[in-house]
Short mmCIF file of C-alpha atoms in Angstrom, two decimals:
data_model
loop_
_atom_site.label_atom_id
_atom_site.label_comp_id
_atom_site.label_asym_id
_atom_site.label_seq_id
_atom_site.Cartn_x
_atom_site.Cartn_y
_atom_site.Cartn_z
CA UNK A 1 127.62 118.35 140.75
CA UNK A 2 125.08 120.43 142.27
CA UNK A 3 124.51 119.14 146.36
CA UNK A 4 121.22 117.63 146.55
CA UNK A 5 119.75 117.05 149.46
CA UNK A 6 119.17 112.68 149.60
CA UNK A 7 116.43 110.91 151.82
CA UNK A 8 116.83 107.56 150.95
CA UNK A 9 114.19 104.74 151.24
CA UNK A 10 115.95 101.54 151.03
CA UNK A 11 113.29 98.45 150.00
CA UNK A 12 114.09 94.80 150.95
CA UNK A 13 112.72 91.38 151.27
CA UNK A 14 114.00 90.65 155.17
CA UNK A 15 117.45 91.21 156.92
CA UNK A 16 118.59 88.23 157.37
CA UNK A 17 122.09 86.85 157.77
CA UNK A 18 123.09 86.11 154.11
CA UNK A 19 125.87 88.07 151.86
CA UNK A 20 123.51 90.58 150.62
CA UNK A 21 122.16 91.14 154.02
CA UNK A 22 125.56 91.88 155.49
CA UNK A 23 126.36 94.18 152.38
CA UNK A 24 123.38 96.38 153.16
CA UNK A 25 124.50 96.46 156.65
CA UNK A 26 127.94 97.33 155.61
CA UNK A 27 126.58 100.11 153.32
CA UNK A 28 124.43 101.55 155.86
CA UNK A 29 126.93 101.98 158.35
CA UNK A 30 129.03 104.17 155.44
CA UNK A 31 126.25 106.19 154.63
CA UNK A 32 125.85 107.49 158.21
CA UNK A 33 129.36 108.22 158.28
CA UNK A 34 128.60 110.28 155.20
CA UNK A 35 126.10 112.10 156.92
CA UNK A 36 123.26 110.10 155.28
CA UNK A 37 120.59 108.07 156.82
CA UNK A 38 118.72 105.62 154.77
CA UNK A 39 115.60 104.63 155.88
CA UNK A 40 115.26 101.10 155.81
CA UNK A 41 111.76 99.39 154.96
CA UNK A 42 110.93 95.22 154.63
CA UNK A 43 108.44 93.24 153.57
CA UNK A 44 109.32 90.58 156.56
CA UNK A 45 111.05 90.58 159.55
CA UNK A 46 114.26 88.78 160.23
CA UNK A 47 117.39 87.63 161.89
CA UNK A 48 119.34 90.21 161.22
CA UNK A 49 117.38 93.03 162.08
CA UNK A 50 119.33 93.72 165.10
CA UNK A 51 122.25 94.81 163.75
CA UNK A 52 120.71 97.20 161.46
CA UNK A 53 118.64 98.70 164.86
CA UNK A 54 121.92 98.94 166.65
CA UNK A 55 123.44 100.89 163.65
CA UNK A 56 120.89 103.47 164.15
CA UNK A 57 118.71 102.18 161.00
CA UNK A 58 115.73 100.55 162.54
CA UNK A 59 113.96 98.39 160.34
CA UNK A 60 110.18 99.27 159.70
CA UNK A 61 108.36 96.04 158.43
CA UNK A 62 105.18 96.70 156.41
CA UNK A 63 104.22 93.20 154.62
CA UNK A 64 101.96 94.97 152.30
CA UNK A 65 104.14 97.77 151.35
CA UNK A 66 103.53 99.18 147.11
CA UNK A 67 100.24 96.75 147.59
CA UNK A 68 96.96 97.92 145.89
CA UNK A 69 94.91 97.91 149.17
CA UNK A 70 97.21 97.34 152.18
CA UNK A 71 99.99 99.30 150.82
CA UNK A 72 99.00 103.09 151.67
CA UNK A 73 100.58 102.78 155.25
CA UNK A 74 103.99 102.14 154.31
CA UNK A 75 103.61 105.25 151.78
CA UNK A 76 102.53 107.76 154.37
CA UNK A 77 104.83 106.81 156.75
CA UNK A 78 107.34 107.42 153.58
CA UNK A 79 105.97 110.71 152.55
CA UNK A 80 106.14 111.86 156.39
CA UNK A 81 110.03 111.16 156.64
CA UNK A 82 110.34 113.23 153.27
CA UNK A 83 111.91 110.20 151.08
CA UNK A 84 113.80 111.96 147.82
CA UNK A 85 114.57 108.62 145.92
CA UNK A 86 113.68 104.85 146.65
CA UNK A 87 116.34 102.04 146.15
CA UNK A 88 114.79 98.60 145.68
CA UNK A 89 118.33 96.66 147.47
CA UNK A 90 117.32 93.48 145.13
CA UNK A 91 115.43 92.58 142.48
CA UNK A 92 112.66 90.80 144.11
CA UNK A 93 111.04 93.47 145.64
CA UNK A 94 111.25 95.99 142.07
CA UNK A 95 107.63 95.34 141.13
CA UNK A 96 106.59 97.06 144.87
CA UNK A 97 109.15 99.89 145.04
CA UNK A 98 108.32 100.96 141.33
CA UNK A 99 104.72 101.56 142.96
CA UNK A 100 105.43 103.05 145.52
CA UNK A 101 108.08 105.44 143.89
CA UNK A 102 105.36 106.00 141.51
CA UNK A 103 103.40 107.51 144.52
CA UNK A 104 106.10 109.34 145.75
CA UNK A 105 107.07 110.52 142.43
CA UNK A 106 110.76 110.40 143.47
CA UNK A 107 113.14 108.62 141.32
CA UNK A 108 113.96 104.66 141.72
CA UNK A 109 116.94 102.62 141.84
CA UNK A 110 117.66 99.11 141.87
CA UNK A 111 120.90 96.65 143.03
CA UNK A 112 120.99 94.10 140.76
CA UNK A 113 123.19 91.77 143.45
CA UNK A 114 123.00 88.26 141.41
CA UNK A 115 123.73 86.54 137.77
CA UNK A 116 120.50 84.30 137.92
CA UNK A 117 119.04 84.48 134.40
CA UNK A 118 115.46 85.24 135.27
CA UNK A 119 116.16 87.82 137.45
CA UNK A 120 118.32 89.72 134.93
CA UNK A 121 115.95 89.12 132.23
CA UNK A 122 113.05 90.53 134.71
CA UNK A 123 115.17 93.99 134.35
CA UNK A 124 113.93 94.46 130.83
CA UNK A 125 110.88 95.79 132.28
CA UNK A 126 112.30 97.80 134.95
CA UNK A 127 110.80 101.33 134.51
CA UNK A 128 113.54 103.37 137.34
CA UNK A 129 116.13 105.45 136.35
CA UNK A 130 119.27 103.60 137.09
CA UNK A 131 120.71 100.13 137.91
CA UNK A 132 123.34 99.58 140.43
CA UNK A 133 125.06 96.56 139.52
CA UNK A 134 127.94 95.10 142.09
CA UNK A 135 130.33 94.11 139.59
CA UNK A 136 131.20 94.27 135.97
CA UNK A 137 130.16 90.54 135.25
CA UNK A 138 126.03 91.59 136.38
CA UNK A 139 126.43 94.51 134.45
CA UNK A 140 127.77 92.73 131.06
CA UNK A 141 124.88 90.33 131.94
CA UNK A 142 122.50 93.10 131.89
CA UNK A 143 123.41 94.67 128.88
CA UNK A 144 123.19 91.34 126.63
CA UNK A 145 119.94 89.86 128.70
CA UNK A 146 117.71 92.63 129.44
CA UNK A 147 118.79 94.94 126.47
CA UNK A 148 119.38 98.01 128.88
CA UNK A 149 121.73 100.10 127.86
CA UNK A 150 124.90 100.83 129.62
CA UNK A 151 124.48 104.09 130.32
CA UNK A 152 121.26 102.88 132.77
CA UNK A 153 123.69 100.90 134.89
CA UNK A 154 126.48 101.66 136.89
CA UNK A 155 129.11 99.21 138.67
CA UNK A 156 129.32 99.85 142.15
CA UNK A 157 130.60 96.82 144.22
CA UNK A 158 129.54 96.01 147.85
CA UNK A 159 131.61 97.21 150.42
CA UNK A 160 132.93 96.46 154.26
CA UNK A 161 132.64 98.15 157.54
CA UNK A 162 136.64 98.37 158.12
CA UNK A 163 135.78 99.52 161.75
CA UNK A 164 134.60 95.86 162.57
CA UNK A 165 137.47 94.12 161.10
CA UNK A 166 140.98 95.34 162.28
CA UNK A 167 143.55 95.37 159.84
CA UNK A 168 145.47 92.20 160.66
CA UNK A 169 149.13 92.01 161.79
CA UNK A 170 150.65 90.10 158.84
CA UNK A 171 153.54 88.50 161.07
CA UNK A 172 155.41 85.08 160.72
CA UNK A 173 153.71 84.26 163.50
CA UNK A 174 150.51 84.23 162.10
CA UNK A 175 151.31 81.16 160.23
CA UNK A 176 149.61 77.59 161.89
CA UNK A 177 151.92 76.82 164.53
CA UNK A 178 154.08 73.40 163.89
CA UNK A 179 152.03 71.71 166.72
CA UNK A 180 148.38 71.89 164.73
CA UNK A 181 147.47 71.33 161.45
CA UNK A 182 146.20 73.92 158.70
CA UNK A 183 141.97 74.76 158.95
CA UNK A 184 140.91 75.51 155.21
CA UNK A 185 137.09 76.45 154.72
CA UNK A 186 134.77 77.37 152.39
CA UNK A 187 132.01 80.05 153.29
CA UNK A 188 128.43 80.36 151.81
CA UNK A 189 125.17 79.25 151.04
CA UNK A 190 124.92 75.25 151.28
CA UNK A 191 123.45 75.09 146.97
CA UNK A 192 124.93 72.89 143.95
CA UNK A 193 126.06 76.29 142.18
CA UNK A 194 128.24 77.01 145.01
CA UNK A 195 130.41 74.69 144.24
CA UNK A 196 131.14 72.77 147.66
CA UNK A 197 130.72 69.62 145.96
CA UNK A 198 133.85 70.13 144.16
CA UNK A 199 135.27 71.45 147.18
CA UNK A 200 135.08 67.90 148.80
CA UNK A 201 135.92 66.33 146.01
CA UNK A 202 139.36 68.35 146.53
CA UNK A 203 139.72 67.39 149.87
CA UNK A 204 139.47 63.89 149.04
CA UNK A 205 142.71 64.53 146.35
CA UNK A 206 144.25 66.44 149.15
CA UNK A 207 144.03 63.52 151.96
CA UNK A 208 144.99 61.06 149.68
CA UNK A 209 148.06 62.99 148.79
CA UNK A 210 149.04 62.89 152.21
CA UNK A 211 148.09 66.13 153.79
CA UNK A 212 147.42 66.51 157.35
CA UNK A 213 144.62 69.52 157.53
CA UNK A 214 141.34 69.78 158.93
CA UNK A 215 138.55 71.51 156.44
CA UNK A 216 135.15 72.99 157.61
CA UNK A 217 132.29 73.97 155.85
CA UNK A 218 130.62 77.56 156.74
CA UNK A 219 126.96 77.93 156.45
CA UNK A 220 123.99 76.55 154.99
CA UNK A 221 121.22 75.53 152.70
CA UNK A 222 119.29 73.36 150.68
CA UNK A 223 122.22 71.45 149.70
CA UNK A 224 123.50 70.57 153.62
CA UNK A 225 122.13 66.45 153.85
CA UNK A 226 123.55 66.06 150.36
CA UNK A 227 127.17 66.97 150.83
CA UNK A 228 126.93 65.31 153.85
CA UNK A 229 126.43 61.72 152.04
CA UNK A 230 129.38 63.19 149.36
CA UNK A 231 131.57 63.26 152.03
CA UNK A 232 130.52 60.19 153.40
CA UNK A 233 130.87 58.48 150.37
CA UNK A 234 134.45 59.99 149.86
CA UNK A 235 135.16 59.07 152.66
CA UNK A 236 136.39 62.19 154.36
CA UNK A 237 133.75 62.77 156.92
CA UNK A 238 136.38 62.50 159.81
CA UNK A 239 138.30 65.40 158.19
CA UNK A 240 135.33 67.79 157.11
CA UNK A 241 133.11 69.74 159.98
CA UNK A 242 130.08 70.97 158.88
CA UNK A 243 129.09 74.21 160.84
CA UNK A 244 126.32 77.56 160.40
CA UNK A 245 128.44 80.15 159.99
CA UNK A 246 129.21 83.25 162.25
CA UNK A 247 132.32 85.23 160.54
CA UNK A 248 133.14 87.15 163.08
CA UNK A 249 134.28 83.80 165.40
CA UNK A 250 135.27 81.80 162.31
CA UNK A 251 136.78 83.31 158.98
CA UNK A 252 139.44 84.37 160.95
CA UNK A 253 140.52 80.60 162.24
CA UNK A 254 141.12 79.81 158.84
CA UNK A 255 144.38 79.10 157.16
CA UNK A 256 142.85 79.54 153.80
CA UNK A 257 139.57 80.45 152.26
CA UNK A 258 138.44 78.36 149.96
CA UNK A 259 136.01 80.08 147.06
CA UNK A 260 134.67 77.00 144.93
CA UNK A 261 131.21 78.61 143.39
CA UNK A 262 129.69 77.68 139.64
CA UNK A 263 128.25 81.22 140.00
CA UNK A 264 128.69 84.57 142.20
CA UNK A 265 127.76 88.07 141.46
CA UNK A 266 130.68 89.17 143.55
CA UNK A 267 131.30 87.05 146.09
CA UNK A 268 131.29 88.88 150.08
CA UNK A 269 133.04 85.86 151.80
CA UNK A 270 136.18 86.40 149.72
CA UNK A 271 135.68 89.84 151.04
CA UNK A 272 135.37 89.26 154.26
CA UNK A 273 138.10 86.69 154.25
CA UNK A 274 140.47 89.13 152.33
CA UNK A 275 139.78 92.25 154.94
CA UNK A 276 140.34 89.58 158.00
CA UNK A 277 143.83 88.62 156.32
CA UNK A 278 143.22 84.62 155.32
CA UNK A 279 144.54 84.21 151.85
CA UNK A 280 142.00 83.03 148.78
CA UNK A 281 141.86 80.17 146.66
CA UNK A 282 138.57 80.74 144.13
CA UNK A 283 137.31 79.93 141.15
CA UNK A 284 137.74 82.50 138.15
CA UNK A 285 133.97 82.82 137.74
CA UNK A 286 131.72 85.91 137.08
CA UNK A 287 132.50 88.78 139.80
CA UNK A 288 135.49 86.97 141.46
CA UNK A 289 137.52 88.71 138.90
CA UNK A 290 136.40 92.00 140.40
CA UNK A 291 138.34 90.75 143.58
CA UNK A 292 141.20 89.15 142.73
CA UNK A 293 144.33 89.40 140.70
CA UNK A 294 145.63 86.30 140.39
CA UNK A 295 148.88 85.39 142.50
CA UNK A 296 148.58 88.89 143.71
CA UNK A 297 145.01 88.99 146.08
CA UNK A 298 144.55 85.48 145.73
CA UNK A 299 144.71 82.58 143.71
CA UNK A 300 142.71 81.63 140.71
CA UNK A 301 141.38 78.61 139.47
CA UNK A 302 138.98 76.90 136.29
CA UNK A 303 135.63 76.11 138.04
CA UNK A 304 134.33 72.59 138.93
CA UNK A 305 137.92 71.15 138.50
CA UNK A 306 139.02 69.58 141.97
CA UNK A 307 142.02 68.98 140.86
CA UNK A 308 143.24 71.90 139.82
CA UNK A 309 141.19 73.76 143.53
CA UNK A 310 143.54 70.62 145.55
CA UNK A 311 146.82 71.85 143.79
CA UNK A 312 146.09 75.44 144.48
CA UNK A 313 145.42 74.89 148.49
CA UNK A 314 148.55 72.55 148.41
CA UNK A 315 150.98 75.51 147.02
CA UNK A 316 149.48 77.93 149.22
CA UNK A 317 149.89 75.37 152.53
CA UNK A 318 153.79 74.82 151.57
CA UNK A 319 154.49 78.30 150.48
CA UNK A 320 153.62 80.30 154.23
CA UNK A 321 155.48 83.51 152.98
CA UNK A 322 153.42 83.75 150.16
CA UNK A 323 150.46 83.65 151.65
CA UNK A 324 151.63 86.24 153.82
CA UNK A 325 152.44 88.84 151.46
CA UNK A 326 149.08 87.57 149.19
CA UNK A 327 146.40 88.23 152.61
CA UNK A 328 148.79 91.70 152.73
CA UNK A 329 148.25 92.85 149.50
CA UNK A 330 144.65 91.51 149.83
CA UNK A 331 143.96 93.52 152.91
CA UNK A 332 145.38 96.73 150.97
CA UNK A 333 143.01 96.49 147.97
CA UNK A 334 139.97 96.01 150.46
CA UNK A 335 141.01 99.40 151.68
CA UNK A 336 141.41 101.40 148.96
CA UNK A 337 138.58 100.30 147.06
CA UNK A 338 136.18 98.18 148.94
CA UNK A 339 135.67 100.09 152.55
CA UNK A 340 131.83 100.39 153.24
CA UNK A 341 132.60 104.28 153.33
CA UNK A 342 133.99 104.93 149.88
CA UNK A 343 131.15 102.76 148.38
CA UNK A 344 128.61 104.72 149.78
CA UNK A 345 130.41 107.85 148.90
CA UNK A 346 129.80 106.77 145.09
CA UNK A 347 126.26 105.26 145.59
CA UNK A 348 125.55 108.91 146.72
CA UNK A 349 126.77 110.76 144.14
CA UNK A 350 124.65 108.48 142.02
CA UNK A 351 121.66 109.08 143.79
CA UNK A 352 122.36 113.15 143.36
CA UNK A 353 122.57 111.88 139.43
CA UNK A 354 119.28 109.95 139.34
CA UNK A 355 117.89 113.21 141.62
CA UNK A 356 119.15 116.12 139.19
CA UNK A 357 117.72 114.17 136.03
CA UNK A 358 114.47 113.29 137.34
CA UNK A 359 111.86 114.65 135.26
CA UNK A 360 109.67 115.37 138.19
CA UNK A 361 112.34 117.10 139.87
CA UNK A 362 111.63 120.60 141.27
CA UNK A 363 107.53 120.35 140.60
#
């Protein structure tokens, strides 16, 4: 493949601090280690802008940016830094970046991060030349939804910056120590198709079956005052701590990682959890299956069944070698496929692919 020379413009809504945030972050910090710096632009500001700025990837905020009127500042300042393609990172902000490609005239690419109907539909009308989608369940969706052929769309999954998660030591004494109990968690947005409903429910099967464990719950949302009265009215509010989420300090306390969603394009909290060495129970639901090989990377279960999620986490708590050699083997997939460096390796050669068959490509 002929080298092409890629300036990046990357488009988003706002950094902020939720999965698809952090994978941008993560993919950022591969593509400067493969000599490519994206240029980062966003409609608003937000929480998480820090860490891209201390990456080396400031974040320029222009909250008018592909806009009829107020939009020609964030294309100059594009044109000046010699952008070759623009990457809409989700698929709320398409309708601007497909302007202000247009402008450009430099070829556009979109992440298609999520399974949420509307959005794929929206697709259909999507007038770039290719569609990143990060795993194999989005793309199906996108084929049968949108109509777009397969040939438009190619699977490349989110990755992780290895360099801020050292490989963990995999030891028997990592396992809880006889004097405390086991912490099991789940991680994510705080929304009904996340499934922490049915992860309460499960802890309610769990306590009643006589297990001594502590459970938290890692993040938050719209859904945060109404699990609270579920587990009130389970009765397992002296068991369950509800807490915003900061991975770093956290995921790794856990004894398990508990993956309950209705619905995930991919799922980065099983990744995280998987590269920080805490075993997986999840539910075998859209890009999960991208993840994990059941009893291998993790463990697998039907989705909104409690009962099957509370017999999972109870194998896993009385089986401590297994879980050992499952957060191993975990660790070593999350290596060889999923480091923030080999993603970005393949998102560029893309980008040289949507470059070289451009049409306006060498005016």
């Amino acid at each position: 493949m002929e080298n092409v020379d890629i300036r990046p413009l990357w488009l988003m809504q706002a950094p902020d601090h939720s999965g698809m945030s952090v994978a941008n972050r993560n993919l950022a910090a591969g593509m400067l280690r493969n000599d490519c710096h994206p240029e980062i632009f966003a409609v608003e500001d937000g929480e998480n802008s820090h860490d891209f700025e201390m990456l080396g990837c400031p974040v320029r905020v222009f909250p008018h940016f592909g806009g009829a009127f107020f939009g020609g500042a964030a294309v100059r300042e594009a044109e000046a830094l010699g952008i070759t393609l623009v990457h809409a990172l989700s698929a709320d902000v398409v309708p601007r970046a497909e302007r202000v490609a247009a402008k450009l005239r430099v070829p556009l690419v979109v992440t298609a991060n999520r399974l949420d109907e509307t959005e794929i539909r929206g697709l259909a009308r999507f007038s770039g030349q290719g569609i990143v989608a990060v795993s194999r369940a989005i793309k199906e969706r996108i084929v049968n939804l949108a109509g777009i052929g397969q040939d438009r769309i190619r699977v490349i999954h989110n990755g992780l910056d290895l360099t801020r998660m050292p490989k963990p030591s995999f030891t028997e004494s990592d396992a809880p120590a006889a004097w405390r109990c086991p912490v099991i968690g789940t991680l994510g947005r705080l929304s009904q198709k996340k499934g922490q409903r049915v992860f309460l429910q499960a802890v309610k099967i769990l306590l009643e079956r006589g297990l001594d464990a502590e459970f938290v719950i890692l993040g938050d949302g719209p859904d945060r005052s109404a699990l609270r009265v579920l587990a009130d009215e389970l009765n397992v509010t002296k068991r369950v701590t509800f807490t915003p989420h900061t991975v770093s300090g956290q995921l790794g306390q856990l004894d398990i990682l508990v993956e309950p969603s209705l619905q995930e394009g991919l799922g980065m909290s099983v990744m995280q959890a998987m590269a920080t060495g805490v075993p997986v129970v999840a539910t075998g639901v859209g890009g999960l299956y991208d993840l994990i090989e059941d009893g291998v990377t993790g463990v697998m279960v039907p989705a909104a069944d409690p009962a099957a999620l509370a017999e999972a986490i109870w194998s896993l708590l009385k089986n401590p070698s297994e879980r050992r050699e499952m957060a191993k083997q975990a660790r070593k997939m999350i290596e060889q496929e999923f480091s923030a460096d080999l993603v970005s390796k393949t998102l560029l050669d893309y980008y040289r692919e949507c470059c070289d068959a451009f049409p306006g490509r060498g005016r």
